[in-house]
CSV table of C-alpha atoms in Angstrom, one decimal:
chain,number,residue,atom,x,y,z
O,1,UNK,CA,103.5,145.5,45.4
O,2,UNK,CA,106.9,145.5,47.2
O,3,UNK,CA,106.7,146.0,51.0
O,4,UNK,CA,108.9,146.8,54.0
O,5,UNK,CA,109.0,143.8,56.4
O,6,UNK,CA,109.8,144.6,59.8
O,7,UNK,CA,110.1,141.3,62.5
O,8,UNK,CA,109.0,140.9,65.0
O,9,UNK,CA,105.5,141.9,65.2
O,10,UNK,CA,105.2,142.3,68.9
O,11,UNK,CA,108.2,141.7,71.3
O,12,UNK,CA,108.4,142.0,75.1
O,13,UNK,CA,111.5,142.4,77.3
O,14,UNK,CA,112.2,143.1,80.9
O,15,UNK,CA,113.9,146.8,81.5
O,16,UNK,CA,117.9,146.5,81.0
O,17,UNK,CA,117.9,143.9,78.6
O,18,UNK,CA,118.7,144.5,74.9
O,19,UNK,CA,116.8,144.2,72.1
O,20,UNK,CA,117.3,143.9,68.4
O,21,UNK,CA,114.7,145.0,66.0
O,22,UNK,CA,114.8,144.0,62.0
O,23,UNK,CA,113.1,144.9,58.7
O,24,UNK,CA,113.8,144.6,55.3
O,25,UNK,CA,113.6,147.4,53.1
O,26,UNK,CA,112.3,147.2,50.0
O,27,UNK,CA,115.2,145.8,47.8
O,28,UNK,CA,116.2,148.9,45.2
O,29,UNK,CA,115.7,151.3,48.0
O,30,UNK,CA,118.7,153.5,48.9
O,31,UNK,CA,117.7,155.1,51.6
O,32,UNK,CA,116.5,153.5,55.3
O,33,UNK,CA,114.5,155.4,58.4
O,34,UNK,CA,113.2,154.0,61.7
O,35,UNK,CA,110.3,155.9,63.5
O,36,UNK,CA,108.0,155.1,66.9
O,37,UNK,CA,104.8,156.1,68.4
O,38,UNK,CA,104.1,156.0,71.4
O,39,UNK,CA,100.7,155.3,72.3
O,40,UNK,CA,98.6,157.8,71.6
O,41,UNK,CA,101.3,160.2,70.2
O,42,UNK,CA,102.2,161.2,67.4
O,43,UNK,CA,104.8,159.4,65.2
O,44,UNK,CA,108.6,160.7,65.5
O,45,UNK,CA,111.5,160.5,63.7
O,46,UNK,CA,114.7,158.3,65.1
O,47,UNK,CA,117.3,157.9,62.5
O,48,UNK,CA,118.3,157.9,59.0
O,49,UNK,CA,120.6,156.2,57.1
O,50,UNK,CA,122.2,156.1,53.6
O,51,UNK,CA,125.2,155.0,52.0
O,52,UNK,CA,126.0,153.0,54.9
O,53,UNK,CA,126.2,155.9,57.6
O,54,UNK,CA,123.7,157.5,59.6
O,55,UNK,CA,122.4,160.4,57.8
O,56,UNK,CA,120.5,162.8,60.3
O,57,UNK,CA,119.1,161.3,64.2
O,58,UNK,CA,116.9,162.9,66.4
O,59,UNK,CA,117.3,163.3,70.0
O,60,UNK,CA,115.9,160.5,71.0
O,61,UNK,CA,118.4,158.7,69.5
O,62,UNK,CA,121.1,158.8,72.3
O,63,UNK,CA,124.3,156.6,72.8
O,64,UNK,CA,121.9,153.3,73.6
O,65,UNK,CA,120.5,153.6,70.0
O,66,UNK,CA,122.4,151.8,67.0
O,67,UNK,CA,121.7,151.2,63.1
O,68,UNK,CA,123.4,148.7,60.7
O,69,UNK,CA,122.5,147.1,57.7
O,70,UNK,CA,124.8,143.8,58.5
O,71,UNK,CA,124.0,142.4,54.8
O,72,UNK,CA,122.8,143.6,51.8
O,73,UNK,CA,119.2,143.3,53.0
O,74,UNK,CA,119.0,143.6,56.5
O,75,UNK,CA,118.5,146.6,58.4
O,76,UNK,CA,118.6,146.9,62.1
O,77,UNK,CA,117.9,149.1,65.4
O,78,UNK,CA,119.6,147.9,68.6
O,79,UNK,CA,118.2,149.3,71.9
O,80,UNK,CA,121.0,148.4,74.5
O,81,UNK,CA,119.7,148.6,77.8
O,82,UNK,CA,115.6,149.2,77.5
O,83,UNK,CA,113.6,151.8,79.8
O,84,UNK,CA,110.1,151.3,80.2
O,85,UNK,CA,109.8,154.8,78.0
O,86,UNK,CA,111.2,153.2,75.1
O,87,UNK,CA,107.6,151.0,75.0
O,88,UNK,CA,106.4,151.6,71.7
O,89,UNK,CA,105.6,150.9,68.0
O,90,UNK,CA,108.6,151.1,66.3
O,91,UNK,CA,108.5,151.5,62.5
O,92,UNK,CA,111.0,151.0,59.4
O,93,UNK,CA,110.6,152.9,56.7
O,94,UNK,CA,112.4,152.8,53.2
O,95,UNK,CA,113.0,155.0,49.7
O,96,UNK,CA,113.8,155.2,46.5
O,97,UNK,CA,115.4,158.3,46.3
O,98,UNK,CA,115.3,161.5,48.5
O,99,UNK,CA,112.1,162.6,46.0
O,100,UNK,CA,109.9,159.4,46.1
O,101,UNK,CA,107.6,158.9,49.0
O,102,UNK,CA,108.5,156.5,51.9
O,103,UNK,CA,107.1,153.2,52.7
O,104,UNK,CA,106.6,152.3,55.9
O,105,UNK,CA,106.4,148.7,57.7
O,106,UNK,CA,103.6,147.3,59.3
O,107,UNK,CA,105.6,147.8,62.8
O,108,UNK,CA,107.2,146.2,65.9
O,109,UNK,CA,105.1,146.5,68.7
O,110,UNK,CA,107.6,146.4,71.9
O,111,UNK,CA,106.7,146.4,75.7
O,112,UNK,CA,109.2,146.9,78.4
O,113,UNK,CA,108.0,145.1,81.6
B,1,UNK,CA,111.4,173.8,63.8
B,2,UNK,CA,108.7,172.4,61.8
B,3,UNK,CA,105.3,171.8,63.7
B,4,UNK,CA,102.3,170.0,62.1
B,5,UNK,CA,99.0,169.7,63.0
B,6,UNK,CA,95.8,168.2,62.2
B,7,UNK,CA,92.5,169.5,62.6
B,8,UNK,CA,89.8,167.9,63.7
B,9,UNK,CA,91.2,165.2,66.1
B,10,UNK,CA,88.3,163.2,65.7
B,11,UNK,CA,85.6,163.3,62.9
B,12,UNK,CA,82.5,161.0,62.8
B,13,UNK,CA,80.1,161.4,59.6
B,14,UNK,CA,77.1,158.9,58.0
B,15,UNK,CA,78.2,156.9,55.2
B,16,UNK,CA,78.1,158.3,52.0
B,17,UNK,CA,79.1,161.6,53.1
B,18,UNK,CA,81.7,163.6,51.3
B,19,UNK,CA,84.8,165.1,54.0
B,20,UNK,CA,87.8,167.1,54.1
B,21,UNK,CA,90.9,166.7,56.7
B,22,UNK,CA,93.3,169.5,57.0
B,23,UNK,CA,96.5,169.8,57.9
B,24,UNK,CA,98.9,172.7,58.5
B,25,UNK,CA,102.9,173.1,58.8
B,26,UNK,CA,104.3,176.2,60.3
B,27,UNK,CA,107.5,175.9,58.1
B,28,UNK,CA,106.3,176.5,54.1
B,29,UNK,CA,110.1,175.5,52.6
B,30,UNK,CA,109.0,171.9,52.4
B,31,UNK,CA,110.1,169.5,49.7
B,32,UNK,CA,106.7,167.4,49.4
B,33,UNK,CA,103.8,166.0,51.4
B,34,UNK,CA,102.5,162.3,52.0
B,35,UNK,CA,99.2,161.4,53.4
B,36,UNK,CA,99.1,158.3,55.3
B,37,UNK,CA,96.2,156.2,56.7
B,38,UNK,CA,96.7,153.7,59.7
B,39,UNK,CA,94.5,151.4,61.0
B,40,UNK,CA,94.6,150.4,65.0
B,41,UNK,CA,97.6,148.9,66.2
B,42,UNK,CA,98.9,148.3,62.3
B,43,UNK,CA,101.5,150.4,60.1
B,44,UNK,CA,101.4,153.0,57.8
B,45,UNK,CA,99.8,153.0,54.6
B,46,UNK,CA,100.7,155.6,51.9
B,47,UNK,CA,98.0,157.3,50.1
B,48,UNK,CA,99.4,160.5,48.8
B,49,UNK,CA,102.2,162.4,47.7
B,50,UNK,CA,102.2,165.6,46.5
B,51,UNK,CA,105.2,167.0,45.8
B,52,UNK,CA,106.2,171.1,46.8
B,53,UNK,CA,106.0,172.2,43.2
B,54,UNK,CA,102.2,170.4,42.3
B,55,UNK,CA,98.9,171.3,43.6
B,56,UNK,CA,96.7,168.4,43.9
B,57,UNK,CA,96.9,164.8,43.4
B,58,UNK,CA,94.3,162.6,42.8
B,59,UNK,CA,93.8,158.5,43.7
B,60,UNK,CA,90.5,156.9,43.4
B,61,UNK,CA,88.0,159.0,46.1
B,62,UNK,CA,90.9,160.5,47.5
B,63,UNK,CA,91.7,164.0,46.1
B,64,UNK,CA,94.8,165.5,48.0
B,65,UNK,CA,95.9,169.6,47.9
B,66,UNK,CA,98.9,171.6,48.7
B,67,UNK,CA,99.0,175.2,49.2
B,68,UNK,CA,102.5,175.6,50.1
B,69,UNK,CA,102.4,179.4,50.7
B,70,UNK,CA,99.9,179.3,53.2
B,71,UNK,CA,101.0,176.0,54.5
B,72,UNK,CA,98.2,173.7,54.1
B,73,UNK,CA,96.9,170.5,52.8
B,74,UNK,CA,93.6,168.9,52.7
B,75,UNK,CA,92.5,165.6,52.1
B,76,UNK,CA,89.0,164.8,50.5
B,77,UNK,CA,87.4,161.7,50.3
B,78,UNK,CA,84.3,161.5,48.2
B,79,UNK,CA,81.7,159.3,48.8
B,80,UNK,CA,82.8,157.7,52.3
B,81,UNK,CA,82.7,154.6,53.3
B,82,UNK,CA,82.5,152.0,56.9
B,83,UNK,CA,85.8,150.5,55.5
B,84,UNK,CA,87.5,154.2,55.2
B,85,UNK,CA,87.4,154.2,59.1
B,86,UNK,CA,90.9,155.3,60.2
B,87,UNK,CA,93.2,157.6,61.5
B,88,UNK,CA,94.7,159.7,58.5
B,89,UNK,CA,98.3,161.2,59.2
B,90,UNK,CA,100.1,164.2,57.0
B,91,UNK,CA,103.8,164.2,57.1
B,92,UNK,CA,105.9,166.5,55.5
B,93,UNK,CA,109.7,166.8,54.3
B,94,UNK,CA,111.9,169.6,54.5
B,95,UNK,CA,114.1,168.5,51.7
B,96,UNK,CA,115.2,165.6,49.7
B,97,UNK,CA,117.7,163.5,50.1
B,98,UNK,CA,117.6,161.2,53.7
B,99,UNK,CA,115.5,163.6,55.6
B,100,UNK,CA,112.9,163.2,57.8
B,101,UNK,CA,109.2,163.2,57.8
B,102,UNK,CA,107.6,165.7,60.8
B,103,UNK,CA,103.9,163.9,61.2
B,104,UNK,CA,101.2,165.9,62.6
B,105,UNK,CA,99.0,163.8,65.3
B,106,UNK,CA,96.3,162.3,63.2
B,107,UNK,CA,92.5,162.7,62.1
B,108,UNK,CA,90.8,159.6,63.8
B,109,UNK,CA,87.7,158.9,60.8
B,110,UNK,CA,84.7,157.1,62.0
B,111,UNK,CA,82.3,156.2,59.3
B,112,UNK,CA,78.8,155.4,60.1
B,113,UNK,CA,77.0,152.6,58.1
């Protein structure tokens, strides 16, 4: 069964420093999402993209948040300067079309020190 | 704004037992809902999607329903079992299209052997 494959697993980084998060969506997919959870809360909505622009963000997803899908299989979330708040599990998520279901990767799991 | 919850937190039952997990949305114009099961410290594993216009779907022990006027889902799983131990997430989408999934905060499942 296709999956979504998101690298690293686990990544740590001191506060300030940037950080670059990838997955690869499943491959006739059209339409891209990254989520986190913070320990022991629930799991929230960062971004959506589609047709090569973002199509909706959340809040949380301020000016030191960025998308791109740099090929035709890459998709990636930058963090710019990191906060010790933005420790969490970060997931891509990929579908079909705006009907099917998603399908979510098994996650990056990053700690700001 | 679209709120989800989940109700119970926490649920602990003997194998063999049949359950229910419910969530509710506040918002009843949704598009469809997916049930999700995620194991500690991993990703998100779909289980169910039931789309605004069915009523139930059905996978194996899992039985999913949707009552979209009164805002509620349930999930039953027949027959349980020590390796269904997880926590079980309902998301649901406002529309199609690249929209976002609002997640209620889980049903943590322990099953006794």
């Amino acid at each position: 069964e296709p999956e979504v494959t998101q690298t690293p697993s686990h990544q740590v980084t001191q506060m300030g420093q940037e950080v670059i998060l990838r997955c690869v969506p499943i491959s006739n997919h059209l339409y891209f999402y990254w989520y986190r959870q913070i320990l022991g809360q629930k799991v929230e909505f960062l971004v959506s993209f589609y047709n090569n622009e973002i199509s909706e963000k959340s809040e949380i997803f301020d000016d030191q948040f960025s998308v791109e899908r740099p090929d035709g299989s890459n998709f990636t979330l930058k963090i710019r300067s990191t906060k010790l708040e933005d420790s969490a599990m970060y997931f891509c998520a990929s579908s079909a079309t705006g009907a099917h279901g998603y399908t979510f990767g098994s996650g990056t799991r990053l700690t700001v020190v | 704004k679209q709120e989800v919850t989940q109700i119970p937190a926490a649920l602990s039952v003997p194998e063999g037992e049949n359950l229910v997990l419910n969530c509710s949305f506040t918002d009843s114009a949704i598009y469809n809902l997916q049930w999700f099961r995620q194991d500690p410290g991993k990703g998100l594993t779909s289980l169910l999607l039931i789309q605004s216009s069915q009523r139930e779907q059905t996978s194996g022990r899992l039985n999913a329903s949707l009552d979209k006027s009164s805002g509620r889902s349930t999930l039953y799983i027949a027959a349980s079992q020590p390796g269904d131990s997880a926590t079980y997430l309902c998301a649901v989408r406002r529309d199609q299209g690249a929209q976002k999934l609002v997640f209620g905060q889980g049903t943590r499942l322990t099953i006794n052997p």
